[in-house]
XYZ file of N, CA, C and O in Angstrom:
496
model
N 0.959 -1.293 0.238
C -0.120 -0.363 0.326
C 0.560 1.505 -0.029
O 0.555 2.321 -0.698
N 2.099 1.368 1.049
C 2.197 2.451 1.236
C 3.541 2.781 -0.432
O 3.413 4.459 -0.699
N 3.811 1.612 -1.234
C 5.008 1.559 -2.590
C 3.819 2.788 -3.562
O 4.113 3.263 -3.776
N 2.154 1.684 -3.124
C 1.412 2.659 -4.458
C 0.940 4.259 -3.632
O 0.973 4.801 -4.919
N 0.391 4.499 -2.865
C 0.568 5.718 -1.988
C 1.787 6.296 -2.564
O 2.190 8.176 -3.385
N 2.875 5.895 -2.486
C 4.119 6.654 -2.957
C 4.538 7.348 -4.601
O 5.014 8.298 -5.491
N 3.764 5.824 -5.582
C 4.089 5.821 -6.924
C 2.972 7.579 -6.618
O 3.418 8.252 -8.213
N 1.642 6.993 -6.212
C 0.356 8.021 -7.102
C 1.461 9.205 -6.725
O 1.382 10.430 -7.230
N 1.421 9.483 -5.330
C 1.941 11.222 -4.719
C 3.761 11.527 -5.690
O 2.963 12.866 -6.425
N 4.268 10.735 -6.576
C 5.176 10.976 -6.901
C 4.748 11.652 -8.448
O 5.079 12.495 -9.096
N 3.810 10.533 -8.894
C 3.067 11.461 -10.423
C 2.049 12.567 -10.156
O 2.287 12.992 -11.168
N 1.413 12.615 -8.793
C 0.845 13.594 -8.957
C 1.871 15.260 -8.776
O 1.717 16.142 -8.795
N 3.065 15.124 -7.697
C 3.948 15.901 -7.905
C 4.756 16.170 -9.270
O 4.339 17.477 -9.542
N 4.875 15.619 -9.766
C 5.390 15.611 -11.772
C 4.418 16.515 -12.170
O 4.514 17.626 -13.078
N 3.029 16.085 -12.702
C 2.044 17.252 -12.460
C 1.496 17.844 -11.870
O 1.081 19.071 -13.737
N 1.175 18.148 -10.669
C 1.182 19.716 -10.694
C 2.229 20.808 -11.003
O 2.494 22.168 -11.862
N 3.806 20.460 -10.879
C 4.474 20.949 -11.550
C 4.465 21.163 -13.143
O 5.065 22.588 -13.484
N 4.038 20.443 -13.784
C 3.389 20.711 -14.675
C 2.482 21.874 -15.444
O 2.973 23.050 -16.048
N 2.225 21.361 -14.619
C 0.307 22.600 -14.431
C 0.921 24.060 -13.824
O 0.270 24.660 -14.448
N 2.506 24.013 -12.797
C 2.165 25.705 -12.730
C 3.370 26.274 -13.655
O 2.526 27.318 -13.887
N 3.953 24.896 -14.346
C 4.613 25.638 -15.227
C 3.723 26.328 -16.369
O 4.211 27.651 -16.879
N 2.693 25.403 -16.989
C 2.308 26.119 -17.569
C 0.510 27.601 -17.412
O -0.052 27.216 -18.362
N 0.939 27.439 -15.704
C -0.113 27.965 -14.645
C -1.780 27.492 -15.629
O -2.261 28.068 -16.340
N -1.985 26.372 -15.716
C -3.384 26.354 -15.658
C -4.189 27.115 -14.695
O -3.974 27.144 -13.650
N -5.404 27.337 -15.141
C -6.435 27.779 -14.129
C -7.131 27.665 -13.130
O -7.536 27.828 -11.909
N -7.508 25.679 -13.581
C -7.887 25.134 -12.252
C -7.389 23.659 -12.547
O -7.577 22.668 -13.503
N -6.394 23.951 -10.890
C -5.881 22.676 -10.434
C -7.118 22.009 -9.310
O -6.066 21.250 -8.481
N -7.652 22.429 -9.029
C -9.011 21.511 -8.296
C -8.814 20.324 -7.800
O -8.176 19.672 -7.050
N -8.971 19.559 -9.089
C -8.744 18.220 -9.615
C -7.906 17.527 -8.702
O -7.514 16.402 -8.285
N -6.028 18.312 -9.194
C -5.247 17.307 -8.814
C -4.119 17.792 -8.189
O -4.451 16.711 -7.542
N -4.708 18.927 -7.129
C -4.261 19.025 -5.910
C -5.428 18.459 -5.121
O -4.720 17.725 -3.810
N -6.499 18.661 -5.214
C -8.138 17.928 -4.395
C -7.264 16.197 -4.293
O -7.720 16.133 -2.626
N -6.965 15.641 -4.768
C -6.555 14.138 -5.274
C -5.686 13.965 -4.111
O -5.139 12.782 -3.322
N -4.932 14.597 -4.459
C -3.278 14.091 -3.264
C -3.966 14.771 -1.621
O -3.793 14.586 -0.520
N -4.413 16.324 -1.551
C -5.519 16.451 0.075
C -5.887 14.959 0.050
O -5.947 15.156 1.313
N -6.841 14.507 -0.890
C -7.237 13.631 0.578
C -6.303 12.092 0.816
O -7.192 12.129 2.284
N -5.635 12.649 0.855
C -4.965 11.242 1.666
C -4.422 12.251 3.056
O -3.829 10.760 3.824
N -4.237 13.103 3.192
C -4.004 13.768 4.014
C -4.769 14.387 5.106
O -4.721 15.024 5.896
N -6.466 13.912 4.631
C -7.293 15.275 4.903
C -8.158 14.699 6.126
O -8.350 15.207 6.890
N -8.130 13.490 6.778
C -8.913 12.468 7.761
C -7.598 13.117 9.249
O -5.781 12.403 8.967
N -7.590 14.374 9.925
C -6.761 14.723 11.071
C -6.008 13.161 12.343
O -5.954 13.044 13.009
N -7.138 12.234 11.544
C -7.256 10.351 12.741
C -6.483 9.701 12.337
O -5.753 9.113 12.326
N -6.122 10.018 10.834
C -5.701 9.286 10.069
C -3.533 9.101 10.829
O -3.285 10.328 10.263
N -2.944 7.950 11.779
C -1.604 7.708 11.703
C -0.843 7.064 10.882
O 0.115 7.004 11.984
N -1.142 6.404 10.220
C -0.778 5.872 9.400
C 0.023 6.413 8.138
O -0.012 7.887 8.221
N 1.348 6.270 7.675
C 2.717 6.237 7.439
C 2.290 6.549 5.655
O 1.851 5.516 4.682
N 2.013 7.266 5.353
C 1.576 8.009 3.716
C 2.260 7.905 2.377
O 1.898 6.364 1.576
N 3.704 7.716 3.301
C 5.084 8.502 2.201
C 6.376 8.507 3.354
O 6.037 9.074 3.834
N 7.217 8.194 2.257
C 8.723 8.270 2.941
C 8.578 10.126 2.911
O 7.799 11.056 2.539
N 9.153 10.376 3.793
C 9.267 12.050 4.273
C 9.758 12.727 3.317
O 9.886 13.392 2.841
N 11.229 12.026 2.201
C 11.589 12.736 1.321
C 9.976 13.271 0.161
O 9.730 14.242 -0.422
N 9.172 12.094 0.062
C 8.099 12.237 -0.693
C 7.176 13.908 -0.188
O 6.595 14.263 -1.219
N 6.909 13.634 0.966
C 6.118 14.352 2.300
C 7.030 15.976 1.695
O 6.157 16.519 1.047
N 8.041 16.234 1.495
C 8.614 17.330 1.671
C 9.128 18.395 0.281
O 8.416 18.789 0.096
N 9.094 16.864 -1.281
C 9.127 17.211 -1.917
C 6.832 17.954 -2.413
O 7.190 18.571 -3.234
N 5.906 16.766 -1.982
C 5.061 16.849 -2.002
C 5.283 18.314 -1.992
O 4.229 20.153 -2.533
N 5.303 18.925 -0.409
C 4.774 20.502 0.273
C 5.500 21.261 -0.624
O 4.599 22.372 -0.718
N 6.728 21.297 -0.839
C 7.631 22.098 -1.580
C 7.121 22.313 -3.426
O 6.474 23.370 -3.551
N 6.394 21.506 -3.610
C 5.639 21.466 -5.266
C 4.596 22.819 -4.536
O 3.737 23.457 -5.396
N 3.562 22.094 -3.495
C 2.355 23.294 -3.471
C 2.843 24.414 -2.633
O 2.195 25.320 -3.364
N 4.267 24.202 -2.809
C 4.272 25.595 -2.180
C 4.800 26.480 -3.180
O 4.070 27.887 -2.665
N 5.046 26.414 -5.014
C 5.218 26.844 -5.594
C 3.825 27.066 -6.270
O 3.966 28.324 -6.373
N 3.009 26.347 -6.269
C 1.447 26.966 -6.382
C 0.994 27.856 -5.444
O 1.341 28.736 -6.068
N 1.724 27.775 -4.055
C 0.612 28.746 -3.587
C 1.871 30.427 -4.468
O 0.878 31.193 -4.295
N 2.462 30.069 -3.964
C 4.013 31.416 -4.292
C 3.888 32.154 -5.440
O 3.442 33.171 -6.153
N 3.824 31.251 -6.737
C 3.391 31.474 -8.016
C 2.175 30.592 -9.016
O 1.889 32.203 -10.064
N 1.505 30.735 -8.540
C 0.301 30.620 -9.365
C -0.734 32.181 -9.901
O -0.203 32.849 -8.307
N -0.883 32.068 -11.234
C -1.704 33.363 -10.991
C -2.699 33.139 -10.775
O -4.316 34.377 -10.502
N -3.634 31.960 -9.996
C -5.381 32.146 -10.097
C -5.069 31.879 -8.203
O -4.730 30.492 -7.986
N -6.071 32.361 -8.120
C -6.401 32.594 -7.223
C -6.641 31.494 -6.404
O -6.540 30.389 -5.635
N -7.520 30.999 -6.958
C -8.557 29.089 -6.701
C -6.976 27.889 -6.928
O -7.284 27.559 -5.576
N -6.152 27.800 -7.290
C -4.944 26.945 -7.269
C -4.067 27.027 -6.022
O -3.751 26.370 -5.741
N -4.001 29.091 -5.557
C -3.349 29.193 -4.519
C -4.240 28.438 -3.228
O -3.453 27.890 -2.238
N -5.646 29.097 -3.656
C -6.492 28.578 -2.184
C -6.438 26.977 -2.072
O -6.143 26.709 -1.079
N -5.959 25.445 -2.572
C -6.319 25.566 -2.934
C -5.334 24.403 -2.410
O -5.392 23.344 -1.805
N -4.180 25.087 -2.969
C -2.914 24.530 -2.191
C -2.429 24.893 -1.252
O -1.670 24.060 -0.462
N -2.953 25.788 -0.590
C -2.722 26.378 0.529
C -3.599 25.565 2.074
O -3.091 25.325 2.380
N -5.174 25.166 2.058
C -5.566 24.430 2.553
C -4.808 22.592 2.809
O -4.984 21.882 3.470
N -4.215 22.104 1.169
C -3.725 20.904 1.094
C -2.487 21.367 2.146
O -2.151 20.437 2.518
N -1.938 22.102 2.090
C -0.732 22.110 2.774
C -0.874 22.167 4.457
O -0.441 21.513 5.015
N -1.912 22.782 4.162
C -2.744 22.674 6.129
C -2.502 21.229 6.549
O -2.241 21.362 7.830
N -3.644 20.227 6.345
C -3.509 19.012 6.042
C -2.055 18.480 6.047
O -2.074 17.584 6.645
N -1.270 19.353 5.159
C 0.160 18.078 4.673
C 1.223 18.785 6.318
O 1.684 17.686 6.666
N 0.979 19.834 6.473
C 1.555 19.997 8.099
C 0.979 19.526 9.631
O 1.758 18.957 10.003
N -0.388 19.541 9.102
C -0.285 18.721 10.717
C -0.349 17.385 10.702
O 0.232 16.453 11.981
N 0.037 16.840 9.083
C 0.137 14.770 8.767
C 1.617 14.745 9.169
O 2.157 13.926 10.328
N 2.463 15.448 8.887
C 4.136 16.139 9.014
C 4.525 16.314 10.749
O 5.376 15.723 11.273
N 3.502 16.951 10.884
C 4.023 17.658 13.044
C 3.624 15.821 13.185
O 4.559 16.181 14.301
N 2.783 15.533 13.075
C 2.210 14.078 13.505
C 3.700 12.949 13.073
O 3.928 11.563 13.979
N 3.971 13.665 12.196
C 5.080 11.999 11.551
C 6.486 12.882 12.352
O 8.085 12.050 11.532
N 6.735 13.515 12.701
C 8.144 14.548 13.136
C 8.936 14.239 12.411
O 9.891 14.521 12.010
N 8.556 15.015 10.990
C 8.255 15.693 9.152
C 9.347 17.087 9.060
O 8.149 17.709 9.097
N 10.809 16.862 9.033
C 10.725 18.837 8.968
C 9.920 19.400 7.601
O 10.456 19.006 6.341
N 9.504 20.790 7.663
C 9.189 21.150 6.197
C 9.572 22.485 6.295
O 9.875 22.909 7.570
N 9.773 22.485 5.245
C 10.853 24.526 5.384
C 10.096 25.154 5.130
O 8.835 25.576 4.675
N 9.258 26.529 6.299
C 8.333 27.227 6.424
C 9.743 28.373 6.425
O 8.486 29.237 6.300
N 10.769 28.304 5.860
C 10.868 29.996 5.940
C 10.040 30.846 4.849
O 10.041 32.474 4.559
N 9.900 30.251 3.341
C 9.576 30.782 2.643
C 8.230 31.212 2.987
O 7.598 32.165 2.398
N 7.350 30.107 3.640
C 6.152 31.012 4.332
C 5.930 32.005 5.034
O 5.142 32.539 5.207
N 6.709 31.611 5.860
C 6.850 32.953 6.743
C 7.340 34.030 6.461
O 7.104 35.787 6.693
N 7.937 34.954 4.894
C 8.197 35.414 4.461
C 6.862 36.118 3.589
O 7.308 37.341 3.658
N 6.425 35.293 2.673
C 4.810 35.419 2.840
C 4.176 36.592 3.451
O 3.702 36.938 3.149
N 4.190 35.414 4.303
C 3.335 36.537 5.675
C 3.347 37.931 6.063
O 3.334 38.266 6.004
N 4.912 38.247 5.957
C 5.289 39.005 6.890
C 5.292 40.349 5.048
O 4.671 41.645 5.532
N 5.318 39.660 4.298
C 5.125 40.558 3.017
C 3.136 41.011 2.677
O 3.381 41.578 2.563
N 2.281 39.657 3.194
C 1.413 40.309 3.016
C 0.227 39.539 4.059
O -0.506 40.530 3.486
N 0.596 40.244 5.054
C -0.389 39.718 6.558
C -1.368 41.155 6.091
O -2.267 41.431 6.819
N -0.698 42.530 5.988
C -1.843 42.988 5.405
C -2.258 43.323 4.866
O -2.802 44.617 3.439
N -2.285 42.976 3.019
C -2.192 43.356 2.386
C -4.136 42.732 2.229
O -5.119 42.104 2.706
N -4.528 42.904 0.570
C -6.055 42.373 0.211
C -6.765 41.232 0.031
O -6.836 40.168 -0.359
N -5.057 40.311 0.804
C -5.613 38.269 0.681
C -6.730 38.210 1.205
O -6.975 38.505 2.569
N -7.704 36.972 1.030
C -8.826 36.638 1.847
C -7.819 36.165 2.940
O -6.819 35.640 3.863
N -8.932 36.841 3.450
C -8.728 36.397 5.579
C -8.943 34.679 5.331
O -8.275 34.489 6.442
N -9.216 34.027 4.999
C -9.087 32.559 5.072
C -7.621 31.846 4.714
O -7.632 30.921 5.382
N -7.215 32.453 3.527
C -5.663 32.393 2.913
C -4.607 33.113 3.995
O -3.894 31.949 4.609
N -5.306 34.459 4.609
C -4.539 34.604 6.016
C -4.203 33.386 6.663
O -3.367 33.312 7.552
N -5.389 33.419 7.426
C -5.890 32.377 8.429
C -5.085 31.655 8.410
O -4.797 30.648 9.267
N -5.705 30.309 7.416
C -4.739 28.782 6.862
C -3.663 29.326 7.030
O -2.377 28.769 8.053
N -2.448 30.149 6.775
C -0.955 30.541 6.452
C -0.522 30.803 8.042
O 0.546 29.901 8.439
N -0.963 31.815 8.203
C -0.771 32.123 10.185
C -1.252 30.568 11.081
O -0.313 30.075 11.762
N -1.622 30.092 10.670
C -2.762 28.452 11.328
C -0.681 27.351 10.482
O -0.873 27.204 12.659
N -1.216 26.900 9.349
C 0.487 26.528 9.467
C 2.066 27.225 10.765
O 2.435 26.438 10.860
N 2.124 28.304 10.576
C 2.904 28.924 10.914
C 2.786 28.853 12.576
O 4.038 29.396 12.904
N 2.179 28.716 12.859
C 1.923 28.479 14.484
C 1.734 27.151 15.078
O 2.010 26.075 13.871
């Protein structure tokens, strides 16, 4: 099962990268398919290796920071929130540096309250 999930996530990471490079306007299903694995706070099973979790975090962070489309950014940050909770339970270190920089620059911006709240939750 773990190997299947790792293969699935590796493929989705590649697809997300390609979608971001081409600035696809709708990544809802793509990001949602990844988020589904992490959405239960009660899931204590190992989903994938630490490296794949970190790679997934990094690619979603790139979507959040670089996508021109609000919906993609919104979907990415909410998936990141679930992945962050999973990573905390599994003692996986995720890079928060760019997210901290983003919040420092955008805390007083016209970003939606939902996104700001989600970013603040991840960083606390």
